[in-house]
Coordinates of C-alpha atoms in Angstrom, one line a residue:
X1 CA 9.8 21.0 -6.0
X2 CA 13.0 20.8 -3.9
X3 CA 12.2 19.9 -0.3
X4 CA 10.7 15.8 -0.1
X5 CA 7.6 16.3 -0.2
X6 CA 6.8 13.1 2.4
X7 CA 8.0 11.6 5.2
X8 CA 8.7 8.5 5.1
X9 CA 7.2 6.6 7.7
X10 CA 8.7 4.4 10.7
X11 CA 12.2 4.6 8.9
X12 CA 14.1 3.8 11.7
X13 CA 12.6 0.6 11.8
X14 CA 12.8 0.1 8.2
X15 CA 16.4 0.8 8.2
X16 CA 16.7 -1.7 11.4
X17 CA 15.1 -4.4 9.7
X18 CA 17.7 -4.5 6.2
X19 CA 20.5 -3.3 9.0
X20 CA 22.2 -6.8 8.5
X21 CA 22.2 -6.8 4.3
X22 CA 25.7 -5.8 3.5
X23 CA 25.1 -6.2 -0.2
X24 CA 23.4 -6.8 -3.1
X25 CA 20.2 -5.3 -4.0
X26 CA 17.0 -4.1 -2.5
X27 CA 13.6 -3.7 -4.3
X28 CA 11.7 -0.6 -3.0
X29 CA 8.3 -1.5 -4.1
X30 CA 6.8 1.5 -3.4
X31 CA 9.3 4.3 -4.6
X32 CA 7.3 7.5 -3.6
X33 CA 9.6 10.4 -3.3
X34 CA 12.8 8.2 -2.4
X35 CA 12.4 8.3 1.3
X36 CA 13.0 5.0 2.5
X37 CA 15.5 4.6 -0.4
X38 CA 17.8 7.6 0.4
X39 CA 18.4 6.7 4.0
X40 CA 19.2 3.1 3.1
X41 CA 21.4 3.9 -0.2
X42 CA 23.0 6.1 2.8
X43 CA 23.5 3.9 5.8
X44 CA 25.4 1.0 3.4
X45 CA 27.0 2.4 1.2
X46 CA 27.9 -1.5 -0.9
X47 CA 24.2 -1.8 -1.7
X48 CA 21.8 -1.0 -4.5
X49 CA 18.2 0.2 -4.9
X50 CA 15.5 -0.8 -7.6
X51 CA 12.5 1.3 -6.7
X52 CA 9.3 1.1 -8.5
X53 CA 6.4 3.5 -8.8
X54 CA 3.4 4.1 -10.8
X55 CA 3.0 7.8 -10.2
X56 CA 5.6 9.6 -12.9
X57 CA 5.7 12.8 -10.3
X58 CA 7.2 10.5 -7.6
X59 CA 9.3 9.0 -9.5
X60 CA 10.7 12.5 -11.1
X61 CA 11.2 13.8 -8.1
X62 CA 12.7 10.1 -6.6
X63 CA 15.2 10.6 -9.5
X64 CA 16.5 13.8 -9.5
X65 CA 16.6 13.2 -5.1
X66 CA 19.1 10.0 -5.5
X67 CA 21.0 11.2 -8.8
X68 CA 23.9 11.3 -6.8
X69 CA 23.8 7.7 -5.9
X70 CA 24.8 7.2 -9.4
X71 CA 24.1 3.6 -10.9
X72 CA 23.3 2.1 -7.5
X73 CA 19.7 3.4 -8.0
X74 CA 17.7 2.5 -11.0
X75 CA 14.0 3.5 -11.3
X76 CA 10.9 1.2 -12.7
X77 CA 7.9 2.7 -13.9
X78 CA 4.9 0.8 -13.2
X79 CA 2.5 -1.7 -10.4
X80 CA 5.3 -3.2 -8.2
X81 CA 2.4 -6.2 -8.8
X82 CA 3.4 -6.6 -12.2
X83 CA 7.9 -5.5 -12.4
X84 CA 8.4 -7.5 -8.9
X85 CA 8.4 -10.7 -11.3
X86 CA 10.9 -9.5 -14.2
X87 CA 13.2 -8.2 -11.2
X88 CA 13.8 -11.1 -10.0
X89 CA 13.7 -13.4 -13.1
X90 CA 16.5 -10.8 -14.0
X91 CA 18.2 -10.3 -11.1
X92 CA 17.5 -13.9 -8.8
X93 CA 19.9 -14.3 -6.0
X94 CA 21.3 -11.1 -5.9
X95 CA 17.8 -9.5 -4.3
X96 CA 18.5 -9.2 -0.8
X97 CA 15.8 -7.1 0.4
X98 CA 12.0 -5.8 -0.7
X99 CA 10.2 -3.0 1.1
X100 CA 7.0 -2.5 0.1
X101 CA 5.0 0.9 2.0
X102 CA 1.6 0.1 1.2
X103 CA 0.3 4.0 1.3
X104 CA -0.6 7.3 -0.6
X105 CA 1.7 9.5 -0.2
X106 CA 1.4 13.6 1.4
X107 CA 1.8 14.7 -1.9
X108 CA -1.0 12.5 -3.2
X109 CA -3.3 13.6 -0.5
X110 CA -2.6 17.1 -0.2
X111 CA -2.3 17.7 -4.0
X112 CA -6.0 19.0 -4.7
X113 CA -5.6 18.1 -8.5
X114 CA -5.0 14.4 -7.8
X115 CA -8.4 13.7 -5.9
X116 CA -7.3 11.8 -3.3
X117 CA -8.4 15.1 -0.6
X118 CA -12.0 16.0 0.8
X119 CA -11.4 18.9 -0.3
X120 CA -10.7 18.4 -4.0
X121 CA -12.2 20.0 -6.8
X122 CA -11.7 16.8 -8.9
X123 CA -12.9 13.0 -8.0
X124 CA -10.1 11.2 -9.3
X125 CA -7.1 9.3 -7.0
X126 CA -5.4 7.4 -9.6
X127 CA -2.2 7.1 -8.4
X128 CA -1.3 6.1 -11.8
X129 CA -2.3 9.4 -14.2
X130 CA -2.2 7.2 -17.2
X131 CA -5.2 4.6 -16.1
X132 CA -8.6 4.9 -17.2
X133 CA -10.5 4.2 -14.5
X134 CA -10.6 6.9 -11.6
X135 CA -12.9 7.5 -8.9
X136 CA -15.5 9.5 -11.1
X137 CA -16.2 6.9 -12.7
X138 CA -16.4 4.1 -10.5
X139 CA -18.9 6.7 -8.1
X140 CA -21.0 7.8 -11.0
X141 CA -21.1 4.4 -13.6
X142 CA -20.7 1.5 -11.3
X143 CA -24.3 -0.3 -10.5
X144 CA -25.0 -0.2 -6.6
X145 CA -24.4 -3.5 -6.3
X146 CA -21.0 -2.9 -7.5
X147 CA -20.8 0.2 -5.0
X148 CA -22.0 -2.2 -1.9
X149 CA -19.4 -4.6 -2.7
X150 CA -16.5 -2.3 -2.3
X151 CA -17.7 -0.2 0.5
X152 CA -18.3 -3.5 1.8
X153 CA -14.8 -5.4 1.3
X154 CA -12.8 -2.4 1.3
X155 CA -14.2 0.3 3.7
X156 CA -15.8 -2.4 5.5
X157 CA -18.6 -0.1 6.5
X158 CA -21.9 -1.4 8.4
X159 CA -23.9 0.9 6.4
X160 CA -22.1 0.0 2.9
X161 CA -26.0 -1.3 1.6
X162 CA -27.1 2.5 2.4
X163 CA -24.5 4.5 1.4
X164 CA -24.4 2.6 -2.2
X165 CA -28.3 3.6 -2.2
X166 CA -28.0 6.5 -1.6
X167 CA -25.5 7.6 -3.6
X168 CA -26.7 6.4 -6.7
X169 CA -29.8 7.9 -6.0
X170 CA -28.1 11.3 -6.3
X171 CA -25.8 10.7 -8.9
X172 CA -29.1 9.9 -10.8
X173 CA -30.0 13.6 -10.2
X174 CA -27.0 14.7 -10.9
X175 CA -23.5 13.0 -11.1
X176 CA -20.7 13.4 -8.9
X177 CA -18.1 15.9 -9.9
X178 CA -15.6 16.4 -7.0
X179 CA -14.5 14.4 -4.0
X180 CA -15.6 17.6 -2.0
X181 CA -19.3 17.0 -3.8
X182 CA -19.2 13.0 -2.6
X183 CA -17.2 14.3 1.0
X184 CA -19.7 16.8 2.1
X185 CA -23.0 14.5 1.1
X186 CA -21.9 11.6 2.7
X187 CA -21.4 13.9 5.7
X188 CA -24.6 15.0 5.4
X189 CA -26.2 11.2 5.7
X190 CA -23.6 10.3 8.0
X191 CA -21.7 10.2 11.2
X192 CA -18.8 8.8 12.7
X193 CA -17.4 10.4 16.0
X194 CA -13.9 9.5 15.4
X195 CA -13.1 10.1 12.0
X196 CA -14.3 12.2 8.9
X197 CA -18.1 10.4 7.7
X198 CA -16.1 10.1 4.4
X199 CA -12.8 8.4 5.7
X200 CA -14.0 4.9 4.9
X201 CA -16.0 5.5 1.8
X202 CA -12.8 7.4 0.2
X203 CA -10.5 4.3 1.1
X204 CA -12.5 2.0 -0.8
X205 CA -12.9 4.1 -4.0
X206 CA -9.2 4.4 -4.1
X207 CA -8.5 0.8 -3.5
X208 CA -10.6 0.3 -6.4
X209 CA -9.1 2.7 -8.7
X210 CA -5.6 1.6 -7.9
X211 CA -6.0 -2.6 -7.5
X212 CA -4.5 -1.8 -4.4
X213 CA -5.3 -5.1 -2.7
X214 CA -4.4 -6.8 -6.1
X215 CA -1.6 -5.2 -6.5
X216 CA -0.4 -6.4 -3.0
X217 CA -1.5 -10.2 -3.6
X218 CA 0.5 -10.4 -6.5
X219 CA 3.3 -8.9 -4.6
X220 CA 2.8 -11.4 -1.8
X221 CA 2.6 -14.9 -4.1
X222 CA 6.1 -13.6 -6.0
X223 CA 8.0 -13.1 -2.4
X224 CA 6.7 -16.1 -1.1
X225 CA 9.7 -17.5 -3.7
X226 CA 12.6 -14.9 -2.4
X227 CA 15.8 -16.8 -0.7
X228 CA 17.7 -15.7 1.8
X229 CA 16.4 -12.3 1.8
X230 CA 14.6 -9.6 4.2
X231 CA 10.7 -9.1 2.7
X232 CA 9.2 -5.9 4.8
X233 CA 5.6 -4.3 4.4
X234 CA 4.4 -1.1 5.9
X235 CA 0.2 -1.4 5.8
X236 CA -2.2 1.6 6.7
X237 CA -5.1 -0.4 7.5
X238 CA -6.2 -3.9 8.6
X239 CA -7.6 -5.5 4.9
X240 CA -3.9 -5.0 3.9
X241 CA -2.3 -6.5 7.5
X242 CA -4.0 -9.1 7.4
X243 CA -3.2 -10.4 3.8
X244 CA 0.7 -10.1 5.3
X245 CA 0.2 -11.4 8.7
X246 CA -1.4 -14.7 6.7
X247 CA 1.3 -14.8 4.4
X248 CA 4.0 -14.5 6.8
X249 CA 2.0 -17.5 8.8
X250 CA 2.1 -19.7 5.6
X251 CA 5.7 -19.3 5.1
X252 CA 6.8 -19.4 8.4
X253 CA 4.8 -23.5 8.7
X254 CA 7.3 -26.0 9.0
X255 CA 4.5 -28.8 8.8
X256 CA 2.8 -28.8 5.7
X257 CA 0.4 -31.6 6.6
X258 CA -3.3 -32.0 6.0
X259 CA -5.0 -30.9 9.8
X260 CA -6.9 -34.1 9.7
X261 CA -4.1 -36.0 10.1
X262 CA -2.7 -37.7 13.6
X263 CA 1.3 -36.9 13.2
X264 CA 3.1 -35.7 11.1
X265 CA 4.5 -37.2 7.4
X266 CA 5.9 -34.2 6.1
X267 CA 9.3 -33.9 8.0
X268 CA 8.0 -30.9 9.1
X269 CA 11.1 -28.8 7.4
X270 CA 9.4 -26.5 5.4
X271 CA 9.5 -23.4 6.9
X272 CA 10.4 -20.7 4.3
X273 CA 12.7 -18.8 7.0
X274 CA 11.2 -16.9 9.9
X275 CA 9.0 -13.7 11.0
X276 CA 10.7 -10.8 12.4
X277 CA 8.1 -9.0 14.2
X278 CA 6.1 -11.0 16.7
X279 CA 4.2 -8.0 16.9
X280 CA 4.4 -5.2 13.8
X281 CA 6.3 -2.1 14.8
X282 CA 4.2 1.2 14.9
X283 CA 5.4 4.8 15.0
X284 CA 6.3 5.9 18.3
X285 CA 4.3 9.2 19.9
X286 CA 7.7 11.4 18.8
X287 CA 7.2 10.2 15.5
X288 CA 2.8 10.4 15.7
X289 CA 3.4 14.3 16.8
X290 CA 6.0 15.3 13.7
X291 CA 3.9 13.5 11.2
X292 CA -0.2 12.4 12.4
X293 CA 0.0 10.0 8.9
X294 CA 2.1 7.5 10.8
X295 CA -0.8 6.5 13.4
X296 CA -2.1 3.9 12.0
X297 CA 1.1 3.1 10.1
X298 CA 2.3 -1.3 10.2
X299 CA 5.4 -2.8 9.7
X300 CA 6.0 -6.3 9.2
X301 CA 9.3 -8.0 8.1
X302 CA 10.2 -11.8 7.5
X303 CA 13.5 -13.5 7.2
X304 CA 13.8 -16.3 4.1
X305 CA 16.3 -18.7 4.2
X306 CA 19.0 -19.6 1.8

């Protein structure tokens, strides 16, 4: 594998957003195959990249892309949840950006060993080889109660109390084998107009497997300690933008005091810096034609202060 296998998405924006950081170092939460990384190791040429990624593929492939950058890329494995922390105990002040692109990659998708696909022989999506829950098992050993509540919070599907009967009715029969098995019966008992029966069921199983949600909480309560640097998200769909727009609310507050309250006794002074997208940025049509993933791609980006 030569050619990236991804594009990365809205990367003019990104590359807007950390424009103004001359130096120091930026996190890339979300490593993938380098994308976003390459394009800002290139544009400023004084900065340095630690990118983190679960997947050992992407980060092979993220290594041999930006060898040439030499020591001012260094590589993490593991949940940017769980190494944002030691980076910056380790590295403090000297973090002057994170990008986190919340978001399976082509690769991922379109790989049909990796079970992320409607297509796939397998029923896996781990984005993480190494972990021991995949999708198999969360389709064919959780209780439907279990199944309800993450169709529910995570697909947010009217129909979650349904399809969790139903499929563990079937899996009773016979248990699920591939995500082309669980694709084509939920298409059966479905329908959806706009999108693939399956869309919504699929996003929830993954978001299970992976803690994807968890992953991005933990990332959310360490930023909300960064100083005077740039924090940028990229979210695919709206449980994820909302956790960020809240965040970025709560930091943004300069009056801290209880609602109930007449005035103010606070000082109202602690804002944590400022938002820098009234409104997130979201791929143009240009961008929509050369690569479809980007529809429904977010980007949010806020400003700490020293």
């Amino acid at each position: 594998m030569t050619n990236p296998p991804h594009i990365p998405v809205l990367l003019d924006d990104v590359l807007e957003v950390f424009a103004r950081i001359d130096s120091g170092i930026i996190i890339d939460c979300t490593l993938g195959f380098g994308g976003h990384s390459h394009a800002l190791l290139e544009n400023n040429p004084n900065i340095c990249i630690i990118g983190i990624d679960k997947d050992a593929q992407a980060r092979e492939f993220a290594q041999n892309r930006l060898q040439k950058f030499g020591d001012r890329f260094v590589c993490v494995s593991g949940g940017f949840g769980e190494k944002i922390g030691e980076i910056l105990d380790t590295y403090g002040e000297r973090v002057k950006g994170v990008l986190a692109d919340i978001g399976v990659s082509s690769l991922q998708l379109d790989s049909p060993e990796r079970g992320f696909g409607f297509g796939s022989d397998t029923l896996d999506m781990r984005m993480d080889k190494q972990s021991s829950l995949n999708a198999q098992v969360v389709i064919n050993h959780y209780s439907a109660y279990e199944l309800q509540r993450i169709f529910r919070d995570y697909g947010e599907i009217r129909e979650y109390k349904k399809m969790a009967t139903l499929i563990a009715t079937q899996r009773d029969k016979k248990p699920f084998e591939s995500a082309k098995e669980l694709s084509e019966f939920l298409q059966r008992h479905f329908k959806n107009p706009r999108i693939h029966p399956a869309t919504l069921a699929f996003q929830a199983i993954r978001i299970e497997v992976n803690d994807e949600l968890g992953e991005l909480e933990r990332l959310l309560k360490m930023a909300g300690n960064l100083r005077g640097a740039v924090f940028a998200v990229i979210s695919f769909h709206s449980l994820e933008d909302r956790m960020v727009k809240n965040a970025f609310k709560e930091w943004g507050k300069s009056c801290i005091c209880d609602t109930s309250l007449y005035k103010c006794e606070c000082g109202s002074n602690h804002a944590r810096g400022v938002s820098l997208t009234k409104k997130p940025k979201i791929a143009s049509p240009d961008e929509i034609n050369q690569n479809p993933r980007a529809r429904s791609a977010k980007l949010r980006a806020f400003a700490f202060k020293d």
